[in-house]
Short mmCIF file of C-alpha atoms in Angstrom, two decimals:
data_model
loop_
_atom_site.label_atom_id
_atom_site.label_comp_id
_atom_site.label_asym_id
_atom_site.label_seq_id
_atom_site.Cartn_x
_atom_site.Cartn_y
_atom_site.Cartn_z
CA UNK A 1149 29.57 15.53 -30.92
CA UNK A 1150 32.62 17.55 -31.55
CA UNK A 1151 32.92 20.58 -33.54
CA UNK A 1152 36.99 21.10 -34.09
CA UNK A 1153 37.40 25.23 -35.04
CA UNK A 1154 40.68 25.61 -36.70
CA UNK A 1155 40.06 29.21 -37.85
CA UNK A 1156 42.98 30.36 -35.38
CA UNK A 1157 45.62 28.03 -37.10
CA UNK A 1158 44.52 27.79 -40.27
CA UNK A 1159 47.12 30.19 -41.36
CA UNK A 1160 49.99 29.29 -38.90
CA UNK A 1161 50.11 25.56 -40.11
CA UNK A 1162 49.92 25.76 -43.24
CA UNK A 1163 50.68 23.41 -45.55
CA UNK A 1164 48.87 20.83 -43.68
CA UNK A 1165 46.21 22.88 -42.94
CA UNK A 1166 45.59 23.84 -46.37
CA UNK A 1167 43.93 20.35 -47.95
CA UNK A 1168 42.66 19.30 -44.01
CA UNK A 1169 41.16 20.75 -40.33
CA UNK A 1170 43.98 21.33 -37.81
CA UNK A 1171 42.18 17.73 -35.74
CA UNK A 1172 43.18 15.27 -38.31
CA UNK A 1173 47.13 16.41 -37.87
CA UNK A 1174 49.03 13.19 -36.95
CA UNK A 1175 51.41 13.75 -34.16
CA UNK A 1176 52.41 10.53 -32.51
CA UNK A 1177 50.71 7.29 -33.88
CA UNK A 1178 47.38 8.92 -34.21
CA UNK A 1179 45.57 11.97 -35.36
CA UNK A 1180 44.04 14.60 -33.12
CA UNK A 1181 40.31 13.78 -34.06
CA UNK A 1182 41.39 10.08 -33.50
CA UNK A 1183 42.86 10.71 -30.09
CA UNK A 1184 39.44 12.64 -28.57
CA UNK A 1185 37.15 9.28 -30.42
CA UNK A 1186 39.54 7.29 -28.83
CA UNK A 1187 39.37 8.64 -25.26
CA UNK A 1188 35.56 8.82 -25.47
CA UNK A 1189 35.15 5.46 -26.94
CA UNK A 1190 37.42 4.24 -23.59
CA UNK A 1191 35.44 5.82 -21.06
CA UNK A 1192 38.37 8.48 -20.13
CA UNK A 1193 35.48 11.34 -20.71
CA UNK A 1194 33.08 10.29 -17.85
CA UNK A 1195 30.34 13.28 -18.64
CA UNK A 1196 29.91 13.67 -22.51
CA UNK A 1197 27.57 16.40 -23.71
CA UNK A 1198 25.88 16.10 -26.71
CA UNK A 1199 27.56 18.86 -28.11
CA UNK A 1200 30.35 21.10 -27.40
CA UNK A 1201 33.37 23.52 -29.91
CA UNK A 1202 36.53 22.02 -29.17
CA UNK A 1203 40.32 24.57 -30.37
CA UNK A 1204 41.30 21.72 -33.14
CA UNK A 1205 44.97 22.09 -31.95
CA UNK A 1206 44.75 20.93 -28.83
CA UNK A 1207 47.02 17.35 -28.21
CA UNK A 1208 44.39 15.57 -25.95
CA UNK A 1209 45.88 13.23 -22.99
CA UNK A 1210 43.41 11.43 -20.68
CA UNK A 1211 43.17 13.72 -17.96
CA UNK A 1212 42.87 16.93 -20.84
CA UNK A 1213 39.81 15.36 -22.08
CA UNK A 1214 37.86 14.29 -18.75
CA UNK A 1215 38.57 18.27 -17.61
CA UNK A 1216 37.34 19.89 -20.76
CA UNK A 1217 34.44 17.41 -20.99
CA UNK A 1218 33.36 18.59 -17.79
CA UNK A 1219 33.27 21.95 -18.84
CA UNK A 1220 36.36 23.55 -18.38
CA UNK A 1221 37.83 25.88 -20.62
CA UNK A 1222 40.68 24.82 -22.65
CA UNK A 1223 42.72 28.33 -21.58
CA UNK A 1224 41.61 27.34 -17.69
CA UNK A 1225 43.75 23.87 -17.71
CA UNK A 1226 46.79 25.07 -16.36
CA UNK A 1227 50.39 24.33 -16.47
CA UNK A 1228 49.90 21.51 -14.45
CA UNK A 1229 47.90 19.77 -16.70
CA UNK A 1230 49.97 17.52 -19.25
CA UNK A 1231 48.75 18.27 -22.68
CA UNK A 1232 50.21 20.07 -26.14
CA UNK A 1233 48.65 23.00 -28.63
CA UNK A 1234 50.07 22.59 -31.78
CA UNK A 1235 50.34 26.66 -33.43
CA UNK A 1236 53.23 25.80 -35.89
CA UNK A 1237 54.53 22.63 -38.40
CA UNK A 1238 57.47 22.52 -37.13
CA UNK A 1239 56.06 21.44 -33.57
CA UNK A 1240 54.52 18.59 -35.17
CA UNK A 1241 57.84 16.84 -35.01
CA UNK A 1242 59.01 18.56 -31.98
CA UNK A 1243 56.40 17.04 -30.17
CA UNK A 1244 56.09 13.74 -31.40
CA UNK A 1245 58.38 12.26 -28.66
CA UNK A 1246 56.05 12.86 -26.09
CA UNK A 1247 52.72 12.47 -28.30
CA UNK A 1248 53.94 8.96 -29.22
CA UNK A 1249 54.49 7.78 -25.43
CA UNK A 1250 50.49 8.96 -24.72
CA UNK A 1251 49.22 7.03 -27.91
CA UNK A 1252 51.64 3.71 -26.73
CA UNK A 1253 49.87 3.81 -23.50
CA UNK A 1254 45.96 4.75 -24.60
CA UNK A 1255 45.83 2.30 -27.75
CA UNK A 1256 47.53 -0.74 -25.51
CA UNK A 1257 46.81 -0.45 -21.48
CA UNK A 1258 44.96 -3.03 -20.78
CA UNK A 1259 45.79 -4.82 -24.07
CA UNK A 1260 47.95 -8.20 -25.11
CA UNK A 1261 50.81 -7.77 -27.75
CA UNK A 1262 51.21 -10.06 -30.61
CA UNK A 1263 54.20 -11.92 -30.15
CA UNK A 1264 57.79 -11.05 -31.09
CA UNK A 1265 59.20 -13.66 -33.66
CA UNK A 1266 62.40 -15.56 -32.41
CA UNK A 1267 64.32 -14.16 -35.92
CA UNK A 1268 64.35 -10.76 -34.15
CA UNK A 1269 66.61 -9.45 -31.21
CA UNK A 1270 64.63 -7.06 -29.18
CA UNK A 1271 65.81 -4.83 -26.12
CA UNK A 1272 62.80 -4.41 -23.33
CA UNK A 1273 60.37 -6.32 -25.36
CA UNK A 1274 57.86 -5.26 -22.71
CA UNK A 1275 57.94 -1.68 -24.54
CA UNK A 1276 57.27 -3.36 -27.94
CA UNK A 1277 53.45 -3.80 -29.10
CA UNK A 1278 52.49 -5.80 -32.27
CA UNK A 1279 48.94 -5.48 -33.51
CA UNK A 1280 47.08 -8.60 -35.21
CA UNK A 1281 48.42 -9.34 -38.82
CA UNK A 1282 52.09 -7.39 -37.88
CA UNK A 1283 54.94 -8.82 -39.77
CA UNK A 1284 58.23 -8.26 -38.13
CA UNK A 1285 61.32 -10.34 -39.28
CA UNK A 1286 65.29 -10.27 -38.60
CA UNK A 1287 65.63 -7.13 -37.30
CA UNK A 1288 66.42 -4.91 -34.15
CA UNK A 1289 64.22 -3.27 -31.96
CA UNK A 1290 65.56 -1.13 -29.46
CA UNK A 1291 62.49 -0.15 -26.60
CA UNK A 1292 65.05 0.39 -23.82
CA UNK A 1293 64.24 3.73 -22.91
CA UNK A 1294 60.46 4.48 -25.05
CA UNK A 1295 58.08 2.52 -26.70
CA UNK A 1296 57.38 0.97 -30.27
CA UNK A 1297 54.43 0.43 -31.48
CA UNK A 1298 54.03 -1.91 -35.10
CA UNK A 1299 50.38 -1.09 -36.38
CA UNK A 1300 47.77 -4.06 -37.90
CA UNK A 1301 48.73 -5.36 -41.05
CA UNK A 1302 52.45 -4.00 -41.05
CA UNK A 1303 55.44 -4.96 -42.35
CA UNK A 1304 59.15 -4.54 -41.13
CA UNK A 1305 61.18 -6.53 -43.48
CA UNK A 1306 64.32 -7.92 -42.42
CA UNK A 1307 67.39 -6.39 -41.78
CA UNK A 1308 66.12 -3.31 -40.05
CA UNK A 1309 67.24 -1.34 -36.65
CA UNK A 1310 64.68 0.75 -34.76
CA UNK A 1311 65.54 2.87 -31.91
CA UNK A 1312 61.76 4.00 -29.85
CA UNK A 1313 59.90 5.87 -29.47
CA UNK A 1314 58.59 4.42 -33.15
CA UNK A 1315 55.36 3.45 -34.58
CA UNK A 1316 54.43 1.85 -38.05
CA UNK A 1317 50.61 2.47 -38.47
CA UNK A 1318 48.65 0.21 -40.27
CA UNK A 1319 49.45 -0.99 -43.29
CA UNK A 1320 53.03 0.69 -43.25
CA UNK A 1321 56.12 -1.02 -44.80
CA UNK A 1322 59.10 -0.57 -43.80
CA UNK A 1323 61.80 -1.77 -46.23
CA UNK A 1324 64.60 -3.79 -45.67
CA UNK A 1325 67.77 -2.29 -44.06
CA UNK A 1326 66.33 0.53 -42.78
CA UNK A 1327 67.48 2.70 -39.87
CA UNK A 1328 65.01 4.63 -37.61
CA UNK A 1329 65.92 6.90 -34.40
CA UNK A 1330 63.56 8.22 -32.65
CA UNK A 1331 60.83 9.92 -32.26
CA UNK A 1332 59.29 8.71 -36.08
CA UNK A 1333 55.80 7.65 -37.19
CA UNK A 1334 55.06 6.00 -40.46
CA UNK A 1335 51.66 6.63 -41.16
CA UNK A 1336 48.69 4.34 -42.24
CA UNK A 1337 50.13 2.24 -45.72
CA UNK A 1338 53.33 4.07 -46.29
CA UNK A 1339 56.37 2.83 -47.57
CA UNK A 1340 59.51 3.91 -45.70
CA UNK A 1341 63.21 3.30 -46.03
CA UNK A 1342 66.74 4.21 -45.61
CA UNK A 1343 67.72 6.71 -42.71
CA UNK A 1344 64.71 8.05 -40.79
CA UNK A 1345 65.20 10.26 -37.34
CA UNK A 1346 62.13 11.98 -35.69
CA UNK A 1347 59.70 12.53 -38.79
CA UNK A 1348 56.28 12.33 -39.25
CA UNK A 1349 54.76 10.62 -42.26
CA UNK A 1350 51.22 11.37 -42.30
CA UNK A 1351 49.98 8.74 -44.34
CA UNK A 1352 49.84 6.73 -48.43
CA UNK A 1353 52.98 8.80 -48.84
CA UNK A 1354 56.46 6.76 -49.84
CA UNK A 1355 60.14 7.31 -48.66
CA UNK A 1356 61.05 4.33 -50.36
CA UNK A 1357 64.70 4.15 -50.68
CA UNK A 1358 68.08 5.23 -49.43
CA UNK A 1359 68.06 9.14 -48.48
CA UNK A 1360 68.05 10.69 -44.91
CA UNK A 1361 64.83 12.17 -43.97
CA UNK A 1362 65.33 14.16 -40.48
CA UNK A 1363 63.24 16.32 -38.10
CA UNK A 1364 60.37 16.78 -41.02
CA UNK A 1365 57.00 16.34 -41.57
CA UNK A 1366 55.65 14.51 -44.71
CA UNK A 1367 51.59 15.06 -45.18
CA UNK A 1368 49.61 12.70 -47.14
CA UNK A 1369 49.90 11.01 -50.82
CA UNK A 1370 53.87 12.03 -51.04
CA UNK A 1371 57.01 10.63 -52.99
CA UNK A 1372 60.69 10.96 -51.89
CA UNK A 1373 62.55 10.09 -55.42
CA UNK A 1374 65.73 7.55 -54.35
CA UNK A 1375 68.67 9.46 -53.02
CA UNK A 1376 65.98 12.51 -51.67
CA UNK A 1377 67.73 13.71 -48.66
CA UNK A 1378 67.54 16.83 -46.31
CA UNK A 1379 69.40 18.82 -44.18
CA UNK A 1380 68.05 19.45 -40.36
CA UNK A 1381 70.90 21.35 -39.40
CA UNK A 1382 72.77 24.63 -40.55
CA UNK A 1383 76.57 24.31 -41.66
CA UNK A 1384 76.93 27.37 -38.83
CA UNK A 1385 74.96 25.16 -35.98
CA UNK A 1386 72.88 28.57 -36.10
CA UNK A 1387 69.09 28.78 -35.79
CA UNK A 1388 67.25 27.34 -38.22
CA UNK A 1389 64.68 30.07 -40.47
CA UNK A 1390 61.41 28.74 -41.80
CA UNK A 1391 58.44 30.13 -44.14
CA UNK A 1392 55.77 31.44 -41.76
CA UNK A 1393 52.59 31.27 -43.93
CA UNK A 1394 50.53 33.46 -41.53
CA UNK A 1395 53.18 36.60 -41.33
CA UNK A 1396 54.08 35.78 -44.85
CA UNK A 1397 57.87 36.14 -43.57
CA UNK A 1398 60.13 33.58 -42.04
CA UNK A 1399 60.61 32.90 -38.36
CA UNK A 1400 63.05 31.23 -36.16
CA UNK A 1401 62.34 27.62 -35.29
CA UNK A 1402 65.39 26.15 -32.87
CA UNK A 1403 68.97 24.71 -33.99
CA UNK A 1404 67.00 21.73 -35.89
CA UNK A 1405 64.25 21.86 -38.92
CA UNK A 1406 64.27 19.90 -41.98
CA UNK A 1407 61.26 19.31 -44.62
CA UNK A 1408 57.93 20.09 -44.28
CA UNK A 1409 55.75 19.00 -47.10
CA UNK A 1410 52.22 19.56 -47.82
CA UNK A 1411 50.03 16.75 -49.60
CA UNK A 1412 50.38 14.90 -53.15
CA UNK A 1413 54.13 16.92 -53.46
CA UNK A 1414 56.86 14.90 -54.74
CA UNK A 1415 60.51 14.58 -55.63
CA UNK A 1416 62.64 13.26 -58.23
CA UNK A 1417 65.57 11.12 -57.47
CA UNK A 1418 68.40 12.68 -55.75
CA UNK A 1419 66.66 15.64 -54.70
CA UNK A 1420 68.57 17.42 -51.62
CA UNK A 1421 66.18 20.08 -49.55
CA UNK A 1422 67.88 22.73 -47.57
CA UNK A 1423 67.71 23.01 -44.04
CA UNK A 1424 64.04 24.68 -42.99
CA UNK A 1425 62.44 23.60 -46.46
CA UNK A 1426 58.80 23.91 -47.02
CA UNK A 1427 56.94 22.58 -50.04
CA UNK A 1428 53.45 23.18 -50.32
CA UNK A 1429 50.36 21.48 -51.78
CA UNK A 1430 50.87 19.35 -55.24
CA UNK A 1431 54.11 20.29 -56.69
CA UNK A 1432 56.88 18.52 -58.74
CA UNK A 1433 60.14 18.95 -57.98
CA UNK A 1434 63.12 17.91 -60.29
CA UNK A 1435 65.06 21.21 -61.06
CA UNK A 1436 68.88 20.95 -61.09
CA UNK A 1437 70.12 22.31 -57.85
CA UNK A 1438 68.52 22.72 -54.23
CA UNK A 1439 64.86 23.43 -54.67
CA UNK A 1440 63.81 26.91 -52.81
CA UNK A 1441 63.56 27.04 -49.13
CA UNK A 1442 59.91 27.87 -49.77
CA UNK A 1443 58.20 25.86 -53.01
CA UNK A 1444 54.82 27.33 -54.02
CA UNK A 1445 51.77 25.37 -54.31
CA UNK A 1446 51.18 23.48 -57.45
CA UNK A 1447 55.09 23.58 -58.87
CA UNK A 1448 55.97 22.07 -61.44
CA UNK A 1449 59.63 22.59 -61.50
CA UNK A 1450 59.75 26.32 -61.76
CA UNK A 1451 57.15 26.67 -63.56
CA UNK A 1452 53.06 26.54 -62.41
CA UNK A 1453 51.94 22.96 -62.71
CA UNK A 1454 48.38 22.28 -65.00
CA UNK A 1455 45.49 22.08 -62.75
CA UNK A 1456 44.01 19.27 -64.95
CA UNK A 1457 47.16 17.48 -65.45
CA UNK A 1458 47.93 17.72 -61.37
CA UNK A 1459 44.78 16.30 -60.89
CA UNK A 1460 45.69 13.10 -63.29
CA UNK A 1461 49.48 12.73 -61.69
CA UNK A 1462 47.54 12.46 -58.58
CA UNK A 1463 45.01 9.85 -59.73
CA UNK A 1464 47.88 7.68 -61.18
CA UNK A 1465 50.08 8.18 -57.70
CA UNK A 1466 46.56 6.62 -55.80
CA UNK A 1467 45.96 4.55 -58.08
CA UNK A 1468 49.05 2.61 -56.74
CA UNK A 1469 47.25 1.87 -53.47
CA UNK A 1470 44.48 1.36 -54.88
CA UNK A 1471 42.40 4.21 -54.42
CA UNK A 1472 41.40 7.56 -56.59
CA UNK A 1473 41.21 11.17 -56.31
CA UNK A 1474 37.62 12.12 -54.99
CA UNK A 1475 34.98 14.34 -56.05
CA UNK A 1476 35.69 16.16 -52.96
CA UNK A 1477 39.57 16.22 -53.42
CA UNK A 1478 38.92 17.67 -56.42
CA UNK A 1479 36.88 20.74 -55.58
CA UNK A 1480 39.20 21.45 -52.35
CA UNK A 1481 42.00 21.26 -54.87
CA UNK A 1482 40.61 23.27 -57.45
CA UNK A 1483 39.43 25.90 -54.78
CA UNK A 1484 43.53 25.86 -53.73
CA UNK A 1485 44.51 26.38 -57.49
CA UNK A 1486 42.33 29.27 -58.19
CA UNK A 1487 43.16 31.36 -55.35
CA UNK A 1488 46.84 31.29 -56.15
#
């Protein structure tokens, strides 16, 4: 069995880190913790022991995981070994180009695709996968040059154009018209729509209408109001500043950086986020005006959202996908509030 320790990055990646371990971090189609079950439950890990620590930030490929199985330490891998440590939230999107391409090739070698429906025009259709249930329908898919993967039980209405790499997990809808570039995941049962370029949607949370949602990270149980839009890029081309949690001061993050936004947060219609934004756990946003580069957890507006009355807005958002806010939600939540 695995034991992921996150206490070294607990700090650094905040907000995601604050409502869940560094291993369940999506970065490509899956999550860390799925990744390593994955690779064990294929046989890639030849010598399993019954029960090793594992750094919870560590992107696993298949030759990562059949070296640290064996025993060897995760600093002793080398440069030469192809693999990813995820410190920052930032690098969640940074590196979900090459996280994707690992997941295409673990989750189908070996595997046969659903096929393509006739209604859609499809460049290297040998890139494209389609799990069982899949419903893809008048649109473009563009695989030319990286995969795309379309999850079990998803839906990409017609009219859409997707450029790889790209995956819709399962359950995910995308919405007709849309426009995806590369490198994007939709997580399990979102909703996503209107211009999309290299985020990551973790999962339940909706982007459901026209807006531009670039080089970001959306965590779980989210809403982008219609018209909610952000920038990635300063007016000056400069470097792009971001809230560092950990140094409690912000840092430099490269020429591109859009939204970062922890769990059950939300916007109201028309919303526009600065370049660099982040938005922590549970808040409401609907001031006039660009929100703050860094939004507190538990906003409500400017003011300090309700504890009990977050915890119903959150139940009612759920309740939409049919599920409800947890006994266990609710103590890691209250735990968050009360050390505000």
């Amino acid at each position: 069995m695995i034991h992921f320790n996150d206490s070294s990055v607990r700090e650094s990646l905040y907000p995601f880190t604050a409502t869940r371990n560094a291993a369940d971090i999506r970065v490509g189609i899956l999550t860390i913790r799925e990744k390593w079950d994955l690779l064990f439950a294929k046989g890639f890990i030849t010598q399993q022991p019954a029960d090793f620590s594992l750094k919870a930030n560590i992107i696993p490929t298949k030759k990562t995981a059949e070296l640290i199985a064996k025993g060897m330490n995760e600093n002793e891998l080398g440069e030469n070994i192809d693999y990813r440590v995820i410190e920052y939230p930032w690098q969640i999107f940074q590196f979900n180009d090459w996280a994707l391409r690992h997941d295409f090739d673990l989750l189908t070698s070996g595997r046969q695709s659903q096929p393509l429906p006739a209604s859609n025009q499809a460049v290297s259709p040998g890139n494209i996968f389609i799990e069982e249930g899949a419903i893809v329908s008048h649109s473009i898919l563009n695989a030319a040059t990286s995969p795309i993967y379309i999850g079990k039980n998803a839906e990409v209405m017609e009219g859409c154009t997707i450029r790889g790499p790209f995956a819709l997990c399962e359950g995910g809808v995308l919405k007709m018209g849309s426009k995806v570039y590369g490198a994007t995941t939709i997580g399990p049962y979102c909703t996503a729509g209107g211009e999309i370029k290299n985020a990551v949607m973790f999962g339940f949370s909706n982007k459901a209408h026209d807006g531009y949602l670039g080089d970001s990270v959306i965590g779980e149980w989210c809403n982008l109001g219609a018209g909610t839009s952000n920038s990635n890029v300063k007016n000056t081309a400069g470097d792009v500043k971001v809230w560092q949690h950990a140094i409690k001061d912000y840092t430099t993050v490269g020429l591109k950086c859009g939204l970062l936004m922890g769990d059950y947060s939300r916007s109201a219609i028309n919303t526009s986020f600065n370049t660099g934004t982040t938005v922590g756990v549970c808040c409401n946003i609907f001031d006039a005006g660009f929100p703050p580069k860094l939004v507190p957890d538990f906003s409500w507006g400017s003011e300090r959202y309700n504890f009990e009355k977050a915890l119903k807005d959150i139940d009612n958002w759920k309740k939409l996908k049919g599920h409800h806010l947890s006994d266990k939600e609710k103590e890691m939540l209250k735990l968050l509030y009360t050390n505000l």
